[in-house]
CSV table of C-alpha atoms and ligand atoms in Angstrom, one decimal:
chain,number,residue,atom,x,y,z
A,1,UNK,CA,-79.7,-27.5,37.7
A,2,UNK,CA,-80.8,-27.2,33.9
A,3,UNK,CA,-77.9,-28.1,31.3
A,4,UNK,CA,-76.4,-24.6,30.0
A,5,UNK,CA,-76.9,-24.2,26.8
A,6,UNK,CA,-73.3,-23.0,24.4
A,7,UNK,CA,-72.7,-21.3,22.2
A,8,UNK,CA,-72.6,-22.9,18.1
A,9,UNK,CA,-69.1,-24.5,17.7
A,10,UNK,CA,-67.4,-21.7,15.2
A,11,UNK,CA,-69.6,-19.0,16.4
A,12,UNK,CA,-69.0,-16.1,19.0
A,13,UNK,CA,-70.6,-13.3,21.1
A,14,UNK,CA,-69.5,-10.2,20.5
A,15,UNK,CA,-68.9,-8.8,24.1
A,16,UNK,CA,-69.4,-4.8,25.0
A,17,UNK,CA,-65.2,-4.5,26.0
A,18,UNK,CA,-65.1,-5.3,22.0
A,19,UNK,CA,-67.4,-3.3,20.9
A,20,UNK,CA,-65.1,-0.1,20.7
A,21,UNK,CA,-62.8,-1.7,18.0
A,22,UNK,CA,-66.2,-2.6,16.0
A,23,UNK,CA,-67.1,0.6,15.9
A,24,UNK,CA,-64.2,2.1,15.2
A,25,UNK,CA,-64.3,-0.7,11.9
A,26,UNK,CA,-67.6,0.3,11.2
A,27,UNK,CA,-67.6,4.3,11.3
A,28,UNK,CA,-63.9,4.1,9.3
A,29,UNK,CA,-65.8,1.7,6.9
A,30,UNK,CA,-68.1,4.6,6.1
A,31,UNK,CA,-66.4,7.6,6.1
A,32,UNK,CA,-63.2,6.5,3.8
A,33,UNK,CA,-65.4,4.3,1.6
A,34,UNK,CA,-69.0,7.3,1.5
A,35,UNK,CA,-65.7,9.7,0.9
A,36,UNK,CA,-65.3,7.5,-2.2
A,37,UNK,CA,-68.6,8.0,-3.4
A,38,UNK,CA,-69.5,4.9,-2.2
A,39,UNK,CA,-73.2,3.7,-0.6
A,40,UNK,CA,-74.0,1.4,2.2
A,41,UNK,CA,-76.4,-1.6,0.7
A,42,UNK,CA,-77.8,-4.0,3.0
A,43,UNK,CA,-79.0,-7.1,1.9
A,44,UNK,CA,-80.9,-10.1,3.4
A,45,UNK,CA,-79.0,-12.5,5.4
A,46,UNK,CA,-80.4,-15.5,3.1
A,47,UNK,CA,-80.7,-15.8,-0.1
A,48,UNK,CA,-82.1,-18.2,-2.9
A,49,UNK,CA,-79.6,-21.3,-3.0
A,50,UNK,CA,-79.3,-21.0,-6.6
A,51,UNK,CA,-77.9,-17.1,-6.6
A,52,UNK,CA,-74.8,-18.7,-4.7
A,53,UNK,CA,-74.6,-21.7,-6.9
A,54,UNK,CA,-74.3,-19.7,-9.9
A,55,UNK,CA,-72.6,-16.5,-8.7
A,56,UNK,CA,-70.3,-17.9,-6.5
A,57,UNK,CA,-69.6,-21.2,-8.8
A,58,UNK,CA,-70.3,-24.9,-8.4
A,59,UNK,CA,-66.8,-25.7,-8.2
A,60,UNK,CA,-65.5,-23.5,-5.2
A,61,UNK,CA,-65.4,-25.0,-1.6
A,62,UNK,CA,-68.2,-22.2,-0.5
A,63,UNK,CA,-70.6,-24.4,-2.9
A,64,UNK,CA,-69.9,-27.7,-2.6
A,65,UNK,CA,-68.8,-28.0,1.0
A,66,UNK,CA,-69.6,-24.7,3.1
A,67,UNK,CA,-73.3,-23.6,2.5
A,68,UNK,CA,-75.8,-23.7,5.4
A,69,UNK,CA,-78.9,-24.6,3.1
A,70,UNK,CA,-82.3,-25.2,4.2
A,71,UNK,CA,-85.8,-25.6,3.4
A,72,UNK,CA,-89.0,-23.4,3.8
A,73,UNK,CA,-92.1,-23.8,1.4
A,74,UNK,CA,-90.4,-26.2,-0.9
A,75,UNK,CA,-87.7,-23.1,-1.4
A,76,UNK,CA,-83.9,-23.9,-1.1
A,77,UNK,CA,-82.6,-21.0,0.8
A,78,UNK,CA,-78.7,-20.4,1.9
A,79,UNK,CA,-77.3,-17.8,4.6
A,80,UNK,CA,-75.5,-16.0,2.6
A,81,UNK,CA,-71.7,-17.2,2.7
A,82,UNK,CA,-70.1,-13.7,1.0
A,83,UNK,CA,-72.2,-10.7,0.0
A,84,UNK,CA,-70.8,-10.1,-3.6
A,85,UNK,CA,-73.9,-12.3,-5.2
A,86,UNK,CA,-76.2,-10.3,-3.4
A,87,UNK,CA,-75.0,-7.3,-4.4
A,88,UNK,CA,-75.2,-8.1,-7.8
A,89,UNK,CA,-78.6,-9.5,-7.6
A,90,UNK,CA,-79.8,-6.4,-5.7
A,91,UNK,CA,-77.7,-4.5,-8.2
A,92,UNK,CA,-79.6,-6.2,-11.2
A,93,UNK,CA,-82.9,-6.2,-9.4
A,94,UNK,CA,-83.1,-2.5,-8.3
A,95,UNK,CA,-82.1,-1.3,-12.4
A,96,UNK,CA,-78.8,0.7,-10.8
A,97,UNK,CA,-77.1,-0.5,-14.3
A,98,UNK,CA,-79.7,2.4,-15.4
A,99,UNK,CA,-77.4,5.0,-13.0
A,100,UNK,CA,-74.8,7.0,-14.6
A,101,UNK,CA,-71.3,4.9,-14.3
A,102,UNK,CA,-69.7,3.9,-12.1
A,103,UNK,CA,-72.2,2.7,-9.4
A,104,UNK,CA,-70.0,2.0,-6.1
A,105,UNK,CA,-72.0,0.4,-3.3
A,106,UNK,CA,-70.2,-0.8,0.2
A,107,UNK,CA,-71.5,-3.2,2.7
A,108,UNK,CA,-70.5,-4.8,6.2
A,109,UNK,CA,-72.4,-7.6,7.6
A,110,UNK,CA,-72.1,-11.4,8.8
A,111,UNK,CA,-71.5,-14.3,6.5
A,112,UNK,CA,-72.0,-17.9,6.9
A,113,UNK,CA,-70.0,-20.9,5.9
A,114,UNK,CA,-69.9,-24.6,7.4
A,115,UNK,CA,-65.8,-24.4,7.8
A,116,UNK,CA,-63.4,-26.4,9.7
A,117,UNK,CA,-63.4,-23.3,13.1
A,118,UNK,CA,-59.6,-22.5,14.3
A,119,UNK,CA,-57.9,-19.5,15.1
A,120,UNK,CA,-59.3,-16.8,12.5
A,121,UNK,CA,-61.4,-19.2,11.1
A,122,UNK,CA,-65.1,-19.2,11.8
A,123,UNK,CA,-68.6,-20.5,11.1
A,124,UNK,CA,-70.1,-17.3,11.5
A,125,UNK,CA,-67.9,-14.1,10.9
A,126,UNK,CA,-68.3,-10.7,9.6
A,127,UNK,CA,-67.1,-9.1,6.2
A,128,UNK,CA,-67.0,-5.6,5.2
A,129,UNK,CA,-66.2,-5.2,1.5
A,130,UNK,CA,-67.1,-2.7,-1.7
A,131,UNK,CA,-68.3,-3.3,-5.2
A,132,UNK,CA,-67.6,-0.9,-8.4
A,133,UNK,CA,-69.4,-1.6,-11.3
A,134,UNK,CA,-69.1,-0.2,-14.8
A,135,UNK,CA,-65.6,0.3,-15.4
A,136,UNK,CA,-63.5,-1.8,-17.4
A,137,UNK,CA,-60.1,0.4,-16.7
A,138,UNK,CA,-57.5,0.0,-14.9
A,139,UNK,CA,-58.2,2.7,-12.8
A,140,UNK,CA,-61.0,1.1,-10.8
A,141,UNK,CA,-58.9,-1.8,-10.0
A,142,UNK,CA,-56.1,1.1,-8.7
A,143,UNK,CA,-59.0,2.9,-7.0
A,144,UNK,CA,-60.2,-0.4,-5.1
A,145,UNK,CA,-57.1,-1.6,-4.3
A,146,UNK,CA,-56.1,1.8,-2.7
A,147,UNK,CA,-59.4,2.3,-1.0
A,148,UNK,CA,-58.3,-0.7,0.6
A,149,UNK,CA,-55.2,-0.2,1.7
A,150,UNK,CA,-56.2,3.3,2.8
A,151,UNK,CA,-59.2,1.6,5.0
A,152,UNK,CA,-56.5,-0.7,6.5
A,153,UNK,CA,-53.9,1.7,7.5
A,154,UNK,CA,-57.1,3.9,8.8
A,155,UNK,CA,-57.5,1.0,11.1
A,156,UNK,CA,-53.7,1.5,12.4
A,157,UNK,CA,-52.6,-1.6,10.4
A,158,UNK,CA,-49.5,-1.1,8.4
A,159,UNK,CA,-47.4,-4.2,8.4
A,160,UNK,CA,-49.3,-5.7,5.3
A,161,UNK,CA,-48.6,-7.0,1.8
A,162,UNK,CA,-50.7,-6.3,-1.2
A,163,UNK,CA,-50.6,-9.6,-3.5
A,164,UNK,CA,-51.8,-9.0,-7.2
A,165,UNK,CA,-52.2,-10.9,-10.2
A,166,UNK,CA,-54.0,-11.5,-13.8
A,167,UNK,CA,-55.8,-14.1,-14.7
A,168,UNK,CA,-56.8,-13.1,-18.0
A,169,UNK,CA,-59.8,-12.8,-20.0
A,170,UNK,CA,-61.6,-16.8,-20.3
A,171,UNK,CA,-60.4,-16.7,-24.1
A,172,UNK,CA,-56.5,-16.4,-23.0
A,173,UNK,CA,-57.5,-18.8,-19.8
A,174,UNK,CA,-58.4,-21.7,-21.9
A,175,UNK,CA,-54.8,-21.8,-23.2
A,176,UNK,CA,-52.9,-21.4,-20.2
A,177,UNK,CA,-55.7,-24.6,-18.5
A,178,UNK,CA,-54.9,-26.8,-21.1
A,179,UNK,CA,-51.0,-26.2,-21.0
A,180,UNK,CA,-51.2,-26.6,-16.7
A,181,UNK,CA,-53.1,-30.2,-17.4
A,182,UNK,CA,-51.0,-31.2,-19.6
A,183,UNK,CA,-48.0,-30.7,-17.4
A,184,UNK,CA,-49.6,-31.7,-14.3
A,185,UNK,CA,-51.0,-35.2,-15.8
A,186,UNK,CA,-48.2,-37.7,-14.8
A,187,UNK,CA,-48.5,-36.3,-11.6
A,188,UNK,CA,-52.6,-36.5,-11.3
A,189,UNK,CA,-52.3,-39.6,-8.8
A,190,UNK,CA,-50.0,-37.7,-6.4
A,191,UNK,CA,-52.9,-34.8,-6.3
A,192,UNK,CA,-55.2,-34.1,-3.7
A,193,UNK,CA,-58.5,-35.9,-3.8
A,194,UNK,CA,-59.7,-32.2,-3.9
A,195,UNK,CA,-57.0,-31.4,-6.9
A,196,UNK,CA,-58.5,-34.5,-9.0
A,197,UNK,CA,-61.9,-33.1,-9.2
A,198,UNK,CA,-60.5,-29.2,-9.7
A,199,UNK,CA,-58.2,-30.9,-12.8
A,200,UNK,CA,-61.2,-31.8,-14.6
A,201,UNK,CA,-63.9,-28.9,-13.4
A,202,UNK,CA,-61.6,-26.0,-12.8
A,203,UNK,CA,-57.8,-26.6,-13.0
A,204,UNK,CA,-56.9,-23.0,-12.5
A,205,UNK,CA,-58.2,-23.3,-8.9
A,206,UNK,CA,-56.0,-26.0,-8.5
A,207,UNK,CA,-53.1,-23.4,-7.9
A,208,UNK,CA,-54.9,-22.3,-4.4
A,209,UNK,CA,-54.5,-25.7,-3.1
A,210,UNK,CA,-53.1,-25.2,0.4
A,211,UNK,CA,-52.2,-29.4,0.6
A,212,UNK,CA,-48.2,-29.1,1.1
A,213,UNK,CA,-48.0,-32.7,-1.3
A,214,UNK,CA,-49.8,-30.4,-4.2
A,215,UNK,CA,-48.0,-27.2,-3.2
A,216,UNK,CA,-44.5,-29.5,-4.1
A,217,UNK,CA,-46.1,-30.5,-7.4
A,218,UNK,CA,-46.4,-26.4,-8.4
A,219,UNK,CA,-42.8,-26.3,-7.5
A,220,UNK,CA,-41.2,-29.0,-10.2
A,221,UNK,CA,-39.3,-26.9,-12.5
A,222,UNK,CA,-41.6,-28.3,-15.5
A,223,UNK,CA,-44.7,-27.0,-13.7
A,224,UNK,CA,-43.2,-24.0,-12.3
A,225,UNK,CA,-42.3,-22.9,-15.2
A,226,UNK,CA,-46.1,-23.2,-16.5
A,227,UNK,CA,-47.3,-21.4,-13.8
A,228,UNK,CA,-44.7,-18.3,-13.8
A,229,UNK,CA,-44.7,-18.1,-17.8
A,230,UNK,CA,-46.7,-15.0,-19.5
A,231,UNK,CA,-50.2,-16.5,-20.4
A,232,UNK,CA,-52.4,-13.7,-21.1
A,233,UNK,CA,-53.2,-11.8,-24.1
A,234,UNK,CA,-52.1,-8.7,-25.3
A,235,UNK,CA,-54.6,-6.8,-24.1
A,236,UNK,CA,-55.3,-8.3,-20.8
A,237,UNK,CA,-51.1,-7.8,-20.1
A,238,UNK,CA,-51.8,-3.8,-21.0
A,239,UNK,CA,-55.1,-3.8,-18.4
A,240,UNK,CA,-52.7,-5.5,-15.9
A,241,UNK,CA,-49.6,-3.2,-16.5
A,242,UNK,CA,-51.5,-0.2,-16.3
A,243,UNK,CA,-52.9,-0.8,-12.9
A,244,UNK,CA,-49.4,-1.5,-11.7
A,245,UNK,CA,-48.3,1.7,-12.9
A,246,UNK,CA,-51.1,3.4,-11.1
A,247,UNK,CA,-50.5,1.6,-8.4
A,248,UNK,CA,-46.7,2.9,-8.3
A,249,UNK,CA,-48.4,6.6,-8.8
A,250,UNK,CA,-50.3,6.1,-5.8
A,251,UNK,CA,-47.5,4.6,-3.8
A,252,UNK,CA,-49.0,1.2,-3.2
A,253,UNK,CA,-46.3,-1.7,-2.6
A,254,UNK,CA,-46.9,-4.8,-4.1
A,255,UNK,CA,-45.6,-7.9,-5.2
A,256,UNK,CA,-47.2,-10.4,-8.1
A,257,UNK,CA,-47.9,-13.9,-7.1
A,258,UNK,CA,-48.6,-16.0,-9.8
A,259,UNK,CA,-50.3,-18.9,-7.3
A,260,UNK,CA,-52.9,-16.2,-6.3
A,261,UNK,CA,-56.0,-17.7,-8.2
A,262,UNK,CA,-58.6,-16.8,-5.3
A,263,UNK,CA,-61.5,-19.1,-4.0
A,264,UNK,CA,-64.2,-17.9,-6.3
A,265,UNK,CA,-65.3,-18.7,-9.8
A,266,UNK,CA,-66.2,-15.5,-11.4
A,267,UNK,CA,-62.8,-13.8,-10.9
A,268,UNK,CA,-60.9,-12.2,-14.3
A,269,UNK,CA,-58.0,-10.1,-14.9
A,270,UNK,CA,-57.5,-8.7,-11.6
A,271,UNK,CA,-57.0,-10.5,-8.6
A,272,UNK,CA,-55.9,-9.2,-5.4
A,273,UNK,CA,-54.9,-10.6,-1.4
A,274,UNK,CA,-53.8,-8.5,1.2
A,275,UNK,CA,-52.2,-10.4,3.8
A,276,UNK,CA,-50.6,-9.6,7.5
A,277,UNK,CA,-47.5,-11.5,8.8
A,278,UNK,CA,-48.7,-10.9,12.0
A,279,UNK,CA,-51.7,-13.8,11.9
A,280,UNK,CA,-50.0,-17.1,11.5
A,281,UNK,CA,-51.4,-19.5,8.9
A,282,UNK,CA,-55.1,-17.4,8.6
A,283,UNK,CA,-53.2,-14.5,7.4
A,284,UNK,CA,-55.4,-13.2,4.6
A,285,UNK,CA,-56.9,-10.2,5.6
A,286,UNK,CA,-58.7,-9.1,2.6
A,287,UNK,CA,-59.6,-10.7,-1.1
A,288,UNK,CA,-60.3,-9.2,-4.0
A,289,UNK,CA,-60.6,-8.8,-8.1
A,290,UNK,CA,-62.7,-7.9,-10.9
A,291,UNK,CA,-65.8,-10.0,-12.5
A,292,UNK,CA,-67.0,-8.8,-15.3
A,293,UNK,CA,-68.8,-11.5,-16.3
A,294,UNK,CA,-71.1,-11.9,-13.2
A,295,UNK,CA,-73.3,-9.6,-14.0
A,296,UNK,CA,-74.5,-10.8,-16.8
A,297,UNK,CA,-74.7,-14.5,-15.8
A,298,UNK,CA,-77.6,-13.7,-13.4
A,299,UNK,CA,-79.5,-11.8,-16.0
A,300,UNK,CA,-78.0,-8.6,-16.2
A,301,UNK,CA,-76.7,-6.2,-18.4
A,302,UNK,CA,-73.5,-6.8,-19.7
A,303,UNK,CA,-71.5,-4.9,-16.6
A,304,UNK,CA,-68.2,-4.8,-15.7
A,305,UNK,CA,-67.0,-5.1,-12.3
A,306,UNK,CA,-64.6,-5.2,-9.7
A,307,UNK,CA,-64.7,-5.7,-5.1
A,308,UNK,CA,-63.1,-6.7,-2.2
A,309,UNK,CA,-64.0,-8.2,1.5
A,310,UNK,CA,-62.3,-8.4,4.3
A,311,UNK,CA,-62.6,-10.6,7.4
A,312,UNK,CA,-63.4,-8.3,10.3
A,313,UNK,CA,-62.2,-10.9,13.0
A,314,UNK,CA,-59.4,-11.0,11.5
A,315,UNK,CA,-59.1,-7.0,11.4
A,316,UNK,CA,-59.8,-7.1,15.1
A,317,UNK,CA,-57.4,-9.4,15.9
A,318,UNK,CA,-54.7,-7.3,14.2
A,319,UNK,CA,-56.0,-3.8,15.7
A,320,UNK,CA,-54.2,-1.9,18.9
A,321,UNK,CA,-56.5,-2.9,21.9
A,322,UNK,CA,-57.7,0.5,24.0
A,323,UNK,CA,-57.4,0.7,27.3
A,324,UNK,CA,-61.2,0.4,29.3
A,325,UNK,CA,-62.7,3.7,28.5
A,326,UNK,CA,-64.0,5.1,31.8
A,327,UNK,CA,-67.1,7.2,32.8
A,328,UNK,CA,-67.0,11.3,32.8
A,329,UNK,CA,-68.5,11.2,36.4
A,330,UNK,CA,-69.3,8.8,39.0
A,331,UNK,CA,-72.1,10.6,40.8
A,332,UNK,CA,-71.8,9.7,44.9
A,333,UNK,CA,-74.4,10.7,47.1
A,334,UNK,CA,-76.4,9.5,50.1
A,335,UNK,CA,-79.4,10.8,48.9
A,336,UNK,CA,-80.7,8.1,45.6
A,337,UNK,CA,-83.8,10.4,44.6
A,338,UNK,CA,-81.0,13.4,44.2
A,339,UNK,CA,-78.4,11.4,42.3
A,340,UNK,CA,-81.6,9.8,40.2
A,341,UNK,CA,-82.2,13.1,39.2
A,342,UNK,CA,-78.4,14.7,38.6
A,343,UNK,CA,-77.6,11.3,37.0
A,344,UNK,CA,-80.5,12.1,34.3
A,345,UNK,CA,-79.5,15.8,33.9
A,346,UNK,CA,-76.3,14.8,33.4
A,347,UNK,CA,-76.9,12.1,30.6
A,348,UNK,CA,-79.4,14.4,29.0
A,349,UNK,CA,-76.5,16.7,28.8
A,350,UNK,CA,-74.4,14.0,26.9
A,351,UNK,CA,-72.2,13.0,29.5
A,352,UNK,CA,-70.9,9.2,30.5
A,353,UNK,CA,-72.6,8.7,33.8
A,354,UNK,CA,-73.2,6.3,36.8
A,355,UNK,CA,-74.3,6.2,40.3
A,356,UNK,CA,-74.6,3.8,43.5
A,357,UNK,CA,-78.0,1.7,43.3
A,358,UNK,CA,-77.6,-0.3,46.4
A,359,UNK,CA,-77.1,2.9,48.7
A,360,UNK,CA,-73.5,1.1,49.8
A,361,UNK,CA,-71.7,3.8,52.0
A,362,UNK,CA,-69.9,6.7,51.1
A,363,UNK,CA,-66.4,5.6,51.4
A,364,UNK,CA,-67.6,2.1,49.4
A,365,UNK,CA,-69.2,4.5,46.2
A,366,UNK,CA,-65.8,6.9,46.3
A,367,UNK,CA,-63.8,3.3,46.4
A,368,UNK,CA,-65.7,2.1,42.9
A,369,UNK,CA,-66.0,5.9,41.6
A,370,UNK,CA,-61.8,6.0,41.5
A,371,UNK,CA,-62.1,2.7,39.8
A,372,UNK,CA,-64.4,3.1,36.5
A,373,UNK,CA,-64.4,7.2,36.5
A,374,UNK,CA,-62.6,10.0,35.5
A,375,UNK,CA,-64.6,12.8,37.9
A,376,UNK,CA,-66.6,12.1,41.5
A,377,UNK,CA,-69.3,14.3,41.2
A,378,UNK,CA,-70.7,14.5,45.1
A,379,UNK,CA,-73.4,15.1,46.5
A,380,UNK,CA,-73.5,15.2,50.6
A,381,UNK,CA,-76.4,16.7,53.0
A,382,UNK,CA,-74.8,20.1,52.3
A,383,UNK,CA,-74.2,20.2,48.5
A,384,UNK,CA,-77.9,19.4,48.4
A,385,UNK,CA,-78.7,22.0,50.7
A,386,UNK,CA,-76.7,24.8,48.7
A,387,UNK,CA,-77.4,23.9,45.6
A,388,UNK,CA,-74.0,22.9,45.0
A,389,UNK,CA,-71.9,19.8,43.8
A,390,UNK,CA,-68.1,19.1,44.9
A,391,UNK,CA,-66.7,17.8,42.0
A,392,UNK,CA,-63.1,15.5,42.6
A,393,UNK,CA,-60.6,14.9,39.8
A,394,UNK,CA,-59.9,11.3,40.4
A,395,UNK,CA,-56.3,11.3,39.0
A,396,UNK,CA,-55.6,14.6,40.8
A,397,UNK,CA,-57.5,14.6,43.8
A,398,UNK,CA,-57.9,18.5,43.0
A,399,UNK,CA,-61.5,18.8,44.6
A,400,UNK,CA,-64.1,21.8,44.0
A,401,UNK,CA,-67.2,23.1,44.9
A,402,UNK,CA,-69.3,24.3,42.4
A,403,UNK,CA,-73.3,25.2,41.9
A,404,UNK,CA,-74.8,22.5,39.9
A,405,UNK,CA,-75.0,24.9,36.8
A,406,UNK,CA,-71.2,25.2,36.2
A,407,UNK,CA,-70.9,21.4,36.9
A,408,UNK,CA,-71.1,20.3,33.1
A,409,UNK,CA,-68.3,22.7,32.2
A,410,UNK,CA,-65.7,20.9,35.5
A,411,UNK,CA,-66.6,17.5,34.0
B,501,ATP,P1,-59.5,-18.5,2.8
B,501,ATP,O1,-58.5,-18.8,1.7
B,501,ATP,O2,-58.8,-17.9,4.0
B,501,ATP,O3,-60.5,-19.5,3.0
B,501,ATP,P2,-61.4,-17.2,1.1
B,501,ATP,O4,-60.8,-17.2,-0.2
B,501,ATP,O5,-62.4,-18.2,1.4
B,501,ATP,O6,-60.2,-17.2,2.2
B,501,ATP,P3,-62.9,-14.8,0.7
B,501,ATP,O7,-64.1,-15.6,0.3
B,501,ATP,O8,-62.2,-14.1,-0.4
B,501,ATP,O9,-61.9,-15.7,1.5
B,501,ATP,O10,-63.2,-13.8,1.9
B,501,ATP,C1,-62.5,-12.6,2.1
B,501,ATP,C2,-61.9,-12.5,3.5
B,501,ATP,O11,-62.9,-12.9,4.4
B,501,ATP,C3,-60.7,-13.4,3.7
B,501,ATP,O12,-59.6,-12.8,3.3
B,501,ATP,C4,-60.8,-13.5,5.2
B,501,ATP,O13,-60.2,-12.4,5.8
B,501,ATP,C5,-62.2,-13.5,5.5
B,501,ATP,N1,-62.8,-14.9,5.8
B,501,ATP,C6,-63.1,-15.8,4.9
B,501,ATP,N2,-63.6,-16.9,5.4
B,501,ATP,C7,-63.5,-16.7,6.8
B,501,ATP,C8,-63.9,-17.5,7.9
B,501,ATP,N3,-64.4,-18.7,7.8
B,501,ATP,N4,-63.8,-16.9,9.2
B,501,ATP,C9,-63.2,-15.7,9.3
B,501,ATP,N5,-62.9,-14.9,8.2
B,501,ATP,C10,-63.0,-15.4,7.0
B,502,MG,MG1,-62.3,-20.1,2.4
């Protein structure tokens, strides 16, 4: 026998008996988000290396350590690893700065990132996420954040908690850097390798370190009381009280987490995580938070902005799992040509519908019908004769006859 082929380690089929939930992610994705005057964009799968490099940022792990990159016509190409670089570069590319304001664009799709695969952790997994652009108030960061907690509970999850946090404008960020180095250097040899290089390049991102020897560092009452102290200017600390006010306005619960940096580099003022208790140590459900300078460091116009994504297998994992839906009708018949042809009129008339291909006897096809339908719709010697079905509620056993014009109202 040949060797069987498997499937990428990180990677997964998507089987039919999960399909229901997908949908269900997919058509809630569009109607709360298109109800917020939002549009689907797709864009390609792969990208130019470079759009990642400089819109996600040379110092985040997706960069340095998670990129599938490859070669094609002396081109370096990457699958793209999150969509919010794309967006902007079909944003910039297709003139929508040139739209009235704001422009709100949606997306769902798979990403790509050469991860460490465990338990809602993958190589290949799915985000769905929006994008706002033009507004520099407070209110788009309310309006995203609720949009996704709206999309959430619309999914049936409730159990969550909304995370929020400012870091500033880069002017009253350079302040807060220098103070964290300064308190963290006599302990720059207990950092993570990982830590050491983020002190130098990015020390902000060193406060999403997930090592438990740095995560005791953050707690010393010297450096803790860096971390939790008011940094931001005046004006950035009025941006980030307003949208907590909205947010009370619209009833959204949240608590302010002054560790929540976020993985990317382009992040400023707003930062968001929503996260479920209910997923053990993967518990991030969706990330988020306002960019206003991305826009125009790929060329654009100067254009505020502010998105989320969320991890749609770990959405899945986290929604109600339906019972097997079953078929309208099971048609049953000894004649194949007759239930060929019923079967068709049927599905033309939008109904769920099966039959017998193997010709297996009658009690064997009324056996399976009780199994995977809600109706037997039969069809013996004398149905066919009159014109006529018997149709058999399968959790009743209430059987009737009926001509084959009435059948689609009994089914
Ligand atoms: P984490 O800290 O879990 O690595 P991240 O900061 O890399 O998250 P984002 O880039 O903000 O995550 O992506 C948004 C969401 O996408 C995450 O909250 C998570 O739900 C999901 N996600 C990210 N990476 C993966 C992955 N490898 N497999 C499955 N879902 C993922
Ligand atoms: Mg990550």
């Amino acid at each position: 026998m040949a060797n069987i082929i498997k499937v990428q380690k990180g990677t997964k089929d998507i089987l039919p008996q999960e399909m229901g939930l997908w949908y269900k992610m997919e058509d809630e994705a569009r109607r709360i988000f298109s109800n917020a005057g939002y549009g689907e964009l797709r864009t390609p799968i792969f990208e130019a290396t470079e759009l990642f490099a400089r819109g996600v940022g040379d110092t985040t792990d997706i960069v340095n350590k998670e990129m599938y990159t490859f070669e094609k016509s002396e081109r370096s190409l990457t699958l793209r690893p999150e969509n919010t670089a794309g967006v902007v570069r079909a944003f910039i590319e297709n003139g929508m700065h040139r739209l009235s304001a704001p422009v709100k664009l949606w997306y769902k799709g798979p990403m790509f990132r050469y991860e460490r695969p465990q338990a809602g952790r993958q190589r290949q997994f799915h985000q769905v996420g929006v994008e706002m652009f033009g507004v520099k108030d407070a209110t788009a960061d309310a309006e995203v954040i609720e949009l996704a907690v709206s999309y959430l509970n619309a999914l049936g999850l409730n159990d969550l908690e909304v995370e929020i946090n400012s870091l500033g404008c880069p002017e009253c960020r350079e302040n807060f850097k220098s103070k964290l180095k300064e308190v963290l250097k006599p302990y720059f040899n207990e950092l993570c390798e990982d830590c050491q290089v983020r002190y130098e390049k990015n020390p902000l991102r060193l406060l999403d370190c997930k090592v438990e020897s740095c995560k005791a560092i953050f707690e010393k009452p010297e450096v803790k009381e860096v971390i939790q102290g008011d940094f931001i200017c005046e004006e950035c600390a009025n941006h980030f009280e307003e949208l907590k006010s909205y947010l009370d306005v619209l009833g959204i619960k949240y608590s302010v987490n002054k560790l929540l940096v976020r993985g990317l580099d382009y992040y400023n003022r707003t930062v968001f995580e929503i996260k479920s208790n209910n997923l053990g140590s993967q518990n991030a459900v969706c990330g988020g938070g306002r960019y206003d300078s991305l826009v125009k460091n790929l060329g654009g116009e100067d254009t505020p902005a502010i998105g989320f994504a969320m991890g749609m297998e770990r959405l899945y994992s986290l929604m109600q799992k339906p019972e097997d839906d079953k078929l309208d009708a099971y048609v049953v018949s000894t004649d194949k040509i007759e239930a060929l042809k019923l079967v068709k009129y049927l599905r033309d008339n939008n109904k769920k519908v099966d039959f017998d291909f193997a010709g297996k006897k009658f009690t064997k096809q009324m056996e399976k019908a009780s199994k995977v339908a809600n109706y037997a719709v039969i069809l013996g010697e004398d149905e066919i004769k009159n014109g006529a079905v018997s149709v058999k509620n399968l959790s009743t056993s209430e059987q009737v006859i009926v001509s084959q014009s009435e059948l689609l109202s009994k089914i």
